[in-house]
Amino acid sequence: MGAAAAADAPVVAQGINGSLTLAVAGAGAAIGIGMIGGKAVEAVGRNPGAFGNILTLGIIGMALAEAVAIYALIIAFGGR
Amino acid sequence: MGAAAAADAPVVAQGINGSLTLAVAGAGAAIGIGMIGGKAVEAVGRNPGAFGNILTLGIIGMALAEAVAIYALIIAFGGR
Amino acid sequence: MGAAAAADAPVVAQGINGSLTLAVAGAGAAIGIGMIGGKAVEAVGRNPGAFGNILTLGIIGMALAEAVAIYALIIAFGGR
Amino acid sequence: MGAAAAADAPVVAQGINGSLTLAVAGAGAAIGIGMIGGKAVEAVGRNPGAFGNILTLGIIGMALAEAVAIYALIIAFGGR
Amino acid sequence: MGAAAAADAPVVAQGINGSLTLAVAGAGAAIGIGMIGGKAVEAVGRNPGAFGNILTLGIIGMALAEAVAIYALIIAFGGR
């Protein structure tokens, strides 16, 4: 919530806490990374000789998806 | 929230901000574009000779999905 | 919200408007129609001779999924 | 909402009604049944001779998924 | 909600109860386990001779996904 929440405003949904930003963005990033990893494993299983290329491309894609989670982490560490 | 929010009404969920319109519609648009791109890459991998047709069809589909995000952007820039 | 909302009750989440019914049911209906259409296109690509049967079956399925969105539209036009 | 809701408590989100239990659990159950049915149709299309086994296994899976929706229906009929 | 909820704060969304942590994390964990199980069944159907390896790898993956649900269970049993 952060200290910016005015003390005299009614606080709702107080049983729930956490950073919505990191929750939703992190879920999406993790699902995206999982898709890349799953398809990469499948691709290696179908053509083991392409392991190097698959690893390169998979790591590029996973890094881009991970970056989304890091953006959300930065926002969550800041004042949201 | 916009200036239309009455000042005397209790404001809830004040720890969360942002445009729900762009958040949800943009998420859907991005997932749809990702599906088109992923299947297009898979199709080129299976039949590299059809690259031109796949590119044409993929760009048509991605433009239509991108348009949904642009609709949401317009609504988010306006008064929501 | 509708005129049935009591004027003296605290109104929350007032920055968000729209029909939840049509939003969620329409999203699901559209995703379902998209699944049918995508698989139909894939099936025609694999066996172009079955175009007639695929079209018949696909239109039946898409009509049933579209009906869900129309149910939600009726509820959204009424008092929700 | 139910009669158990204290009359003097501020009621929020009053524009939305319905049973969250049945909504979310029913959506998941329906998606799960749809996955089983879709894969079963695909399996019969690939190997029509296995229709009996596919039907048996599909009905077992669909009954288990349907049971989740029935659990939610019982909770929704009760006091939620 | 828990006893930690201040008695004088307005309680909202009181028609809905339960642990959001376990609900969302458990849903994700169950979907992930279902993906592993479904793909494992598919893999055994394609290559029955690899049953031992598929079982080993599938149980490792399912245990890791199950662990996420157990984390959420611990948080849900505690003060949330």
Coordinates of C-alpha atoms in Angstrom, one line a residue:
Chain A
M1 CA 0.0 0.0 0.0
G2 CA 2.8 2.5 0.9
A3 CA 2.9 5.4 3.2
A4 CA 1.1 7.6 0.6
A5 CA -2.2 6.0 1.6
A6 CA -4.1 8.7 3.4
A7 CA -4.7 7.6 7.0
D8 CA -8.3 9.0 7.1
A9 CA -9.5 7.2 3.9
P10 CA -11.4 4.0 4.4
V11 CA -9.1 1.1 3.6
V12 CA -10.8 -1.7 1.8
A13 CA -9.9 -5.2 1.0
Q14 CA -7.6 -5.1 3.9
G15 CA -7.4 -8.8 4.2
I16 CA -5.4 -8.9 0.9
N17 CA -1.9 -7.4 0.6
G18 CA 0.9 -7.5 -1.8
S19 CA 2.0 -5.9 -5.1
L20 CA -0.6 -6.3 -7.8
T21 CA 2.1 -5.2 -10.3
L22 CA 4.6 -8.0 -9.5
A23 CA 1.8 -10.5 -9.0
V24 CA 0.2 -10.2 -12.4
A25 CA 3.3 -9.2 -14.4
G26 CA 5.4 -11.9 -12.7
A27 CA 2.7 -14.5 -13.4
G28 CA 2.7 -13.6 -17.1
A29 CA 6.5 -13.5 -17.3
A30 CA 6.7 -16.9 -15.7
I31 CA 4.1 -18.4 -18.0
G32 CA 5.9 -16.9 -21.0
I33 CA 9.2 -18.3 -19.8
G34 CA 7.6 -21.7 -19.3
M35 CA 6.2 -21.7 -22.8
I36 CA 9.7 -21.0 -24.2
G37 CA 11.3 -23.6 -22.0
G38 CA 8.6 -26.2 -22.8
K39 CA 8.9 -25.7 -26.5
A40 CA 12.7 -25.7 -26.4
V41 CA 12.7 -29.0 -24.6
E42 CA 10.2 -30.4 -27.1
A43 CA 12.4 -29.1 -30.0
V44 CA 15.6 -30.7 -28.6
G45 CA 13.7 -33.9 -28.2
R46 CA 12.7 -33.8 -31.8
N47 CA 16.1 -32.7 -33.2
P48 CA 18.9 -33.1 -30.6
G49 CA 21.5 -31.8 -33.2
A50 CA 20.0 -28.3 -33.0
F51 CA 20.7 -28.0 -29.3
G52 CA 23.1 -25.0 -29.7
N53 CA 20.7 -22.9 -31.8
I54 CA 17.7 -23.8 -29.6
L55 CA 19.6 -22.8 -26.5
T56 CA 20.7 -19.5 -28.0
L57 CA 17.2 -18.6 -29.2
G58 CA 15.5 -19.9 -26.0
I59 CA 17.8 -17.8 -23.7
I60 CA 17.2 -14.7 -25.8
G61 CA 13.4 -15.2 -25.5
M62 CA 13.5 -16.1 -21.8
A63 CA 15.7 -13.1 -21.0
L64 CA 13.1 -10.8 -22.7
A65 CA 10.3 -12.4 -20.7
E66 CA 12.3 -12.2 -17.5
A67 CA 12.9 -8.5 -18.2
V68 CA 9.1 -7.9 -17.8
A69 CA 9.2 -9.4 -14.4
I70 CA 12.2 -7.2 -13.5
Y71 CA 10.3 -4.1 -14.6
A72 CA 7.5 -5.1 -12.3
L73 CA 10.0 -5.8 -9.5
I74 CA 11.4 -2.3 -9.9
I75 CA 7.9 -0.8 -9.7
A76 CA 7.1 -3.0 -6.7
F77 CA 10.2 -1.9 -4.9
G78 CA 9.5 1.8 -5.6
G79 CA 6.3 3.4 -4.3
R80 CA 4.4 1.2 -6.7
Chain B
M1 CA -9.7 7.8 -12.0
G2 CA -10.4 11.1 -13.7
A3 CA -11.7 14.4 -12.4
A4 CA -15.2 13.1 -12.6
A5 CA -14.7 11.1 -9.4
A6 CA -16.7 12.9 -6.7
A7 CA -14.4 14.3 -4.0
D8 CA -16.7 13.3 -1.2
A9 CA -17.2 9.7 -2.1
P10 CA -15.1 7.1 -0.3
V11 CA -12.2 6.1 -2.5
V12 CA -11.4 2.4 -2.3
A13 CA -8.6 0.3 -3.5
Q14 CA -6.5 3.4 -3.5
G15 CA -3.3 1.4 -3.5
I16 CA -4.0 0.3 -7.0
N17 CA -3.9 2.7 -9.9
G18 CA -3.8 2.4 -13.7
S19 CA -6.2 1.9 -16.6
L20 CA -8.1 -1.4 -16.4
T21 CA -9.1 -0.9 -20.0
L22 CA -5.6 -0.8 -21.3
A23 CA -4.3 -3.5 -18.8
V24 CA -6.8 -6.2 -19.8
A25 CA -7.3 -5.4 -23.4
G26 CA -3.6 -4.9 -23.9
A27 CA -2.8 -8.2 -22.2
G28 CA -5.3 -10.0 -24.5
A29 CA -4.0 -8.2 -27.6
A30 CA -0.4 -9.1 -26.7
I31 CA -1.3 -12.7 -26.1
G32 CA -3.1 -12.8 -29.4
I33 CA -0.2 -11.3 -31.3
G34 CA 2.1 -13.8 -29.6
M35 CA 0.0 -16.7 -30.7
I36 CA 0.1 -15.4 -34.3
G37 CA 3.9 -14.8 -34.2
G38 CA 4.5 -18.2 -32.5
K39 CA 2.5 -20.1 -35.1
A40 CA 4.0 -18.1 -37.9
V41 CA 7.5 -19.0 -36.7
E42 CA 6.5 -22.6 -36.4
A43 CA 5.0 -22.6 -39.9
V44 CA 8.2 -21.1 -41.5
G45 CA 10.2 -23.7 -39.6
R46 CA 8.0 -26.4 -41.2
N47 CA 7.9 -24.9 -44.7
P48 CA 10.5 -22.2 -45.3
G49 CA 9.3 -21.7 -48.9
A50 CA 6.0 -20.2 -47.7
F51 CA 7.7 -17.4 -45.9
G52 CA 6.1 -14.7 -48.1
N53 CA 2.5 -15.9 -47.6
I54 CA 3.0 -16.5 -43.9
L55 CA 4.4 -13.0 -43.4
T56 CA 1.5 -11.5 -45.2
L57 CA -1.1 -13.4 -43.3
G58 CA 0.7 -13.0 -40.0
I59 CA 1.0 -9.2 -40.4
I60 CA -2.7 -8.9 -41.2
G61 CA -3.6 -10.9 -38.1
M62 CA -1.1 -9.1 -35.9
A63 CA -2.4 -5.7 -37.1
L64 CA -6.0 -6.7 -36.3
A65 CA -4.9 -7.8 -32.8
E66 CA -2.8 -4.6 -32.3
A67 CA -5.9 -2.6 -33.2
V68 CA -7.6 -3.8 -30.1
A69 CA -4.8 -2.5 -28.0
I70 CA -5.0 0.8 -29.8
Y71 CA -8.7 1.1 -29.1
A72 CA -7.9 0.6 -25.4
L73 CA -5.2 3.2 -25.6
I74 CA -7.6 5.7 -27.0
I75 CA -10.1 5.0 -24.2
A76 CA -7.3 5.1 -21.6
F77 CA -6.1 8.5 -22.9
G78 CA -9.6 9.9 -22.9
G79 CA -11.6 10.1 -19.7
R80 CA -11.5 6.3 -19.6
Chain C
M1 CA -24.5 0.3 -12.2
G2 CA -28.1 1.0 -12.9
A3 CA -30.7 3.1 -11.2
A4 CA -31.3 0.4 -8.7
A5 CA -28.1 1.3 -6.8
A6 CA -29.2 3.0 -3.6
A7 CA -28.1 6.6 -3.6
D8 CA -27.1 6.6 0.0
A9 CA -24.8 3.5 -0.2
P10 CA -21.1 4.2 -0.5
V11 CA -20.2 3.6 -4.2
V12 CA -16.8 1.9 -4.6
A13 CA -14.5 1.3 -7.5
Q14 CA -16.2 4.2 -9.2
G15 CA -13.3 4.6 -11.6
I16 CA -14.3 1.4 -13.3
N17 CA -17.5 1.0 -15.2
G18 CA -19.0 -1.4 -17.6
S19 CA -20.9 -4.7 -17.6
L20 CA -18.9 -7.5 -16.0
T21 CA -21.3 -10.0 -17.5
L22 CA -20.6 -9.0 -21.1
A23 CA -16.9 -8.5 -20.4
V24 CA -16.1 -11.9 -19.0
A25 CA -18.7 -13.9 -21.0
G26 CA -17.8 -12.1 -24.2
A27 CA -14.1 -12.7 -23.6
G28 CA -14.7 -16.4 -23.1
A29 CA -17.0 -16.6 -26.1
A30 CA -14.5 -14.8 -28.3
I31 CA -11.7 -17.1 -27.2
G32 CA -13.8 -20.2 -27.9
I33 CA -14.7 -18.9 -31.3
G34 CA -11.1 -18.2 -31.9
M35 CA -10.1 -21.7 -31.0
I36 CA -12.7 -23.2 -33.4
G37 CA -11.6 -20.8 -36.2
G38 CA -7.9 -21.5 -35.6
K39 CA -8.4 -25.3 -35.6
A40 CA -10.6 -25.1 -38.6
V41 CA -8.0 -23.1 -40.6
E42 CA -5.4 -25.7 -39.5
A43 CA -7.6 -28.6 -40.6
V44 CA -8.3 -27.1 -44.0
G45 CA -4.5 -26.5 -44.4
R46 CA -3.9 -30.2 -43.7
N47 CA -6.8 -31.5 -45.8
P48 CA -8.3 -29.0 -48.2
G49 CA -10.7 -31.5 -49.6
A50 CA -12.7 -31.5 -46.3
F51 CA -13.5 -27.8 -46.6
G52 CA -17.2 -28.4 -46.7
N53 CA -17.4 -30.6 -43.6
I54 CA -15.0 -28.4 -41.7
L55 CA -17.1 -25.3 -42.5
T56 CA -20.3 -26.9 -41.4
L57 CA -18.9 -28.2 -38.1
G58 CA -17.0 -25.0 -37.5
I59 CA -20.1 -22.8 -38.0
I60 CA -22.2 -25.0 -35.7
G61 CA -19.5 -24.7 -33.0
M62 CA -19.0 -20.9 -33.5
A63 CA -22.7 -20.3 -33.4
L64 CA -23.0 -22.1 -30.1
A65 CA -20.1 -20.1 -28.7
E66 CA -21.5 -16.9 -30.1
A67 CA -24.8 -17.7 -28.3
V68 CA -23.1 -17.4 -25.0
A69 CA -22.0 -13.8 -25.8
I70 CA -25.6 -13.1 -26.9
Y71 CA -26.9 -14.3 -23.6
A72 CA -24.5 -12.0 -21.8
L73 CA -25.6 -9.1 -24.2
I74 CA -29.2 -9.7 -23.2
I75 CA -28.4 -9.6 -19.5
A76 CA -26.2 -6.5 -20.0
F77 CA -29.0 -4.7 -21.9
G78 CA -31.5 -5.6 -19.1
G79 CA -31.0 -4.5 -15.5
R80 CA -27.8 -6.6 -15.5
Chain D
M1 CA -24.7 -12.2 -0.7
G2 CA -27.1 -14.0 1.6
A3 CA -29.1 -12.9 4.7
A4 CA -25.9 -13.3 6.8
A5 CA -24.6 -10.0 5.5
A6 CA -25.0 -7.5 8.3
A7 CA -27.4 -4.8 7.4
D8 CA -25.4 -2.0 8.9
A9 CA -22.1 -2.8 7.1
P10 CA -21.3 -0.8 4.0
V11 CA -22.1 -2.9 1.0
V12 CA -19.6 -2.5 -1.8
A13 CA -19.5 -3.6 -5.4
Q14 CA -23.3 -3.7 -5.3
G15 CA -23.5 -3.5 -9.0
I16 CA -22.2 -7.0 -9.2
N17 CA -24.0 -10.0 -8.0
G18 CA -23.7 -13.8 -8.2
S19 CA -21.8 -16.6 -6.7
L20 CA -18.0 -16.3 -7.2
T21 CA -17.7 -19.9 -6.2
L22 CA -19.8 -21.3 -9.0
A23 CA -18.5 -18.7 -11.5
V24 CA -14.8 -19.4 -11.2
A25 CA -15.1 -23.2 -10.4
G26 CA -17.7 -23.7 -13.1
A27 CA -15.5 -21.8 -15.6
G28 CA -12.6 -24.0 -14.8
A29 CA -14.6 -27.2 -14.9
A30 CA -16.1 -26.3 -18.3
I31 CA -12.7 -25.5 -19.7
G32 CA -11.4 -28.8 -18.4
I33 CA -14.3 -30.7 -19.9
G34 CA -13.7 -28.9 -23.1
M35 CA -10.1 -29.9 -23.2
I36 CA -11.0 -33.6 -22.7
G37 CA -13.7 -33.4 -25.3
G38 CA -11.5 -31.6 -27.8
K39 CA -8.7 -34.0 -27.4
A40 CA -11.1 -37.0 -27.5
V41 CA -12.5 -35.8 -30.8
E42 CA -9.0 -35.3 -32.1
A43 CA -8.0 -38.8 -31.0
V44 CA -11.0 -40.4 -32.7
G45 CA -10.2 -38.4 -35.9
R46 CA -6.7 -39.9 -35.8
N47 CA -7.7 -43.4 -34.9
P48 CA -11.4 -44.2 -35.3
G49 CA -10.9 -47.8 -34.2
A50 CA -10.2 -46.7 -30.7
F51 CA -13.6 -45.1 -30.3
G52 CA -14.7 -47.3 -27.4
N53 CA -11.6 -46.8 -25.3
I54 CA -11.5 -43.0 -26.0
L55 CA -15.2 -42.8 -25.0
T56 CA -14.6 -44.7 -21.7
L57 CA -11.5 -42.6 -20.7
G58 CA -13.1 -39.3 -21.9
I59 CA -16.3 -39.9 -19.8
I60 CA -14.2 -40.8 -16.7
G61 CA -12.3 -37.6 -17.1
M62 CA -15.3 -35.4 -17.9
A63 CA -17.2 -36.8 -14.9
L64 CA -14.3 -35.9 -12.6
A65 CA -14.2 -32.4 -14.0
E66 CA -18.0 -32.1 -13.8
A67 CA -17.8 -33.1 -10.2
V68 CA -15.8 -29.9 -9.4
A69 CA -18.7 -27.9 -10.8
I70 CA -21.1 -29.8 -8.7
Y71 CA -19.1 -29.2 -5.6
A72 CA -19.3 -25.5 -6.4
L73 CA -23.0 -25.8 -7.1
I74 CA -23.6 -27.3 -3.6
I75 CA -21.6 -24.5 -2.0
A76 CA -23.5 -21.9 -4.1
F77 CA -26.9 -23.3 -3.1
G78 CA -25.8 -23.3 0.6
G79 CA -24.9 -20.2 2.4
R80 CA -22.0 -19.8 -0.1
Chain E
M1 CA -9.8 -12.5 6.9
G2 CA -8.3 -13.4 10.3
A3 CA -8.6 -11.8 13.7
A4 CA -6.0 -9.2 12.7
A5 CA -8.7 -7.3 10.8
A6 CA -9.5 -4.2 12.8
A7 CA -13.1 -4.3 14.1
D8 CA -13.7 -0.6 13.4
A9 CA -12.6 -0.6 9.8
P10 CA -15.3 -0.9 7.1
V11 CA -15.3 -4.5 5.9
V12 CA -15.9 -4.7 2.1
A13 CA -16.6 -7.6 -0.2
Q14 CA -18.0 -9.4 2.8
G15 CA -19.9 -11.8 0.7
I16 CA -16.7 -13.3 -0.5
N17 CA -14.4 -15.3 1.8
G18 CA -11.4 -17.5 1.5
S19 CA -7.7 -17.4 1.0
L20 CA -6.7 -15.6 -2.2
T21 CA -3.2 -17.0 -1.8
L22 CA -4.2 -20.6 -1.9
A23 CA -6.9 -19.9 -4.4
V24 CA -4.7 -18.4 -7.1
A25 CA -1.5 -20.2 -6.4
G26 CA -3.4 -23.5 -6.1
A27 CA -5.1 -23.0 -9.4
G28 CA -1.8 -22.3 -11.0
A29 CA -0.1 -25.3 -9.4
A30 CA -3.0 -27.6 -10.4
I31 CA -2.9 -26.3 -14.0
G32 CA 0.8 -26.8 -14.2
I33 CA 0.6 -30.3 -12.8
G34 CA -2.2 -31.0 -15.3
M35 CA 0.0 -29.9 -18.1
I36 CA 2.8 -32.2 -17.0
G37 CA 0.4 -35.1 -16.6
G38 CA -1.3 -34.5 -19.9
K39 CA 2.0 -34.3 -21.8
A40 CA 3.4 -37.3 -19.9
V41 CA 0.3 -39.4 -20.9
E42 CA 0.7 -38.2 -24.5
A43 CA 4.4 -39.1 -24.5
V44 CA 3.8 -42.6 -23.2
G45 CA 1.1 -43.0 -25.8
R46 CA 3.6 -42.1 -28.5
N47 CA 6.5 -44.1 -27.1
P48 CA 5.5 -46.7 -24.5
G49 CA 9.0 -47.9 -24.1
A50 CA 10.1 -44.6 -22.4
F51 CA 7.6 -45.1 -19.6
G52 CA 10.3 -45.2 -16.9
N53 CA 12.0 -42.0 -18.0
I54 CA 8.7 -40.2 -18.5
L55 CA 7.5 -41.2 -15.0
T56 CA 10.8 -40.0 -13.4
L57 CA 10.8 -36.7 -15.2
G58 CA 7.0 -36.2 -14.8
I59 CA 7.2 -36.8 -11.0
I60 CA 10.1 -34.4 -10.6
G61 CA 8.1 -31.7 -12.4
M62 CA 4.8 -32.4 -10.6
A63 CA 6.6 -32.3 -7.3
L64 CA 8.0 -28.9 -8.1
A65 CA 4.6 -27.6 -9.1
E66 CA 3.0 -29.2 -6.1
A67 CA 5.5 -27.4 -3.9
V68 CA 4.1 -24.0 -5.0
A69 CA 0.7 -25.1 -3.7
I70 CA 2.2 -26.2 -0.4
Y71 CA 3.9 -22.8 -0.1
A72 CA 0.5 -21.2 -0.5
L73 CA -1.0 -23.7 2.0
I74 CA 1.6 -22.7 4.6
I75 CA 0.8 -19.0 4.0
A76 CA -2.9 -19.7 4.2
F77 CA -2.6 -21.6 7.4
G78 CA -0.5 -18.8 8.9
G79 CA -1.9 -15.2 9.3
R80 CA -2.1 -15.1 5.5

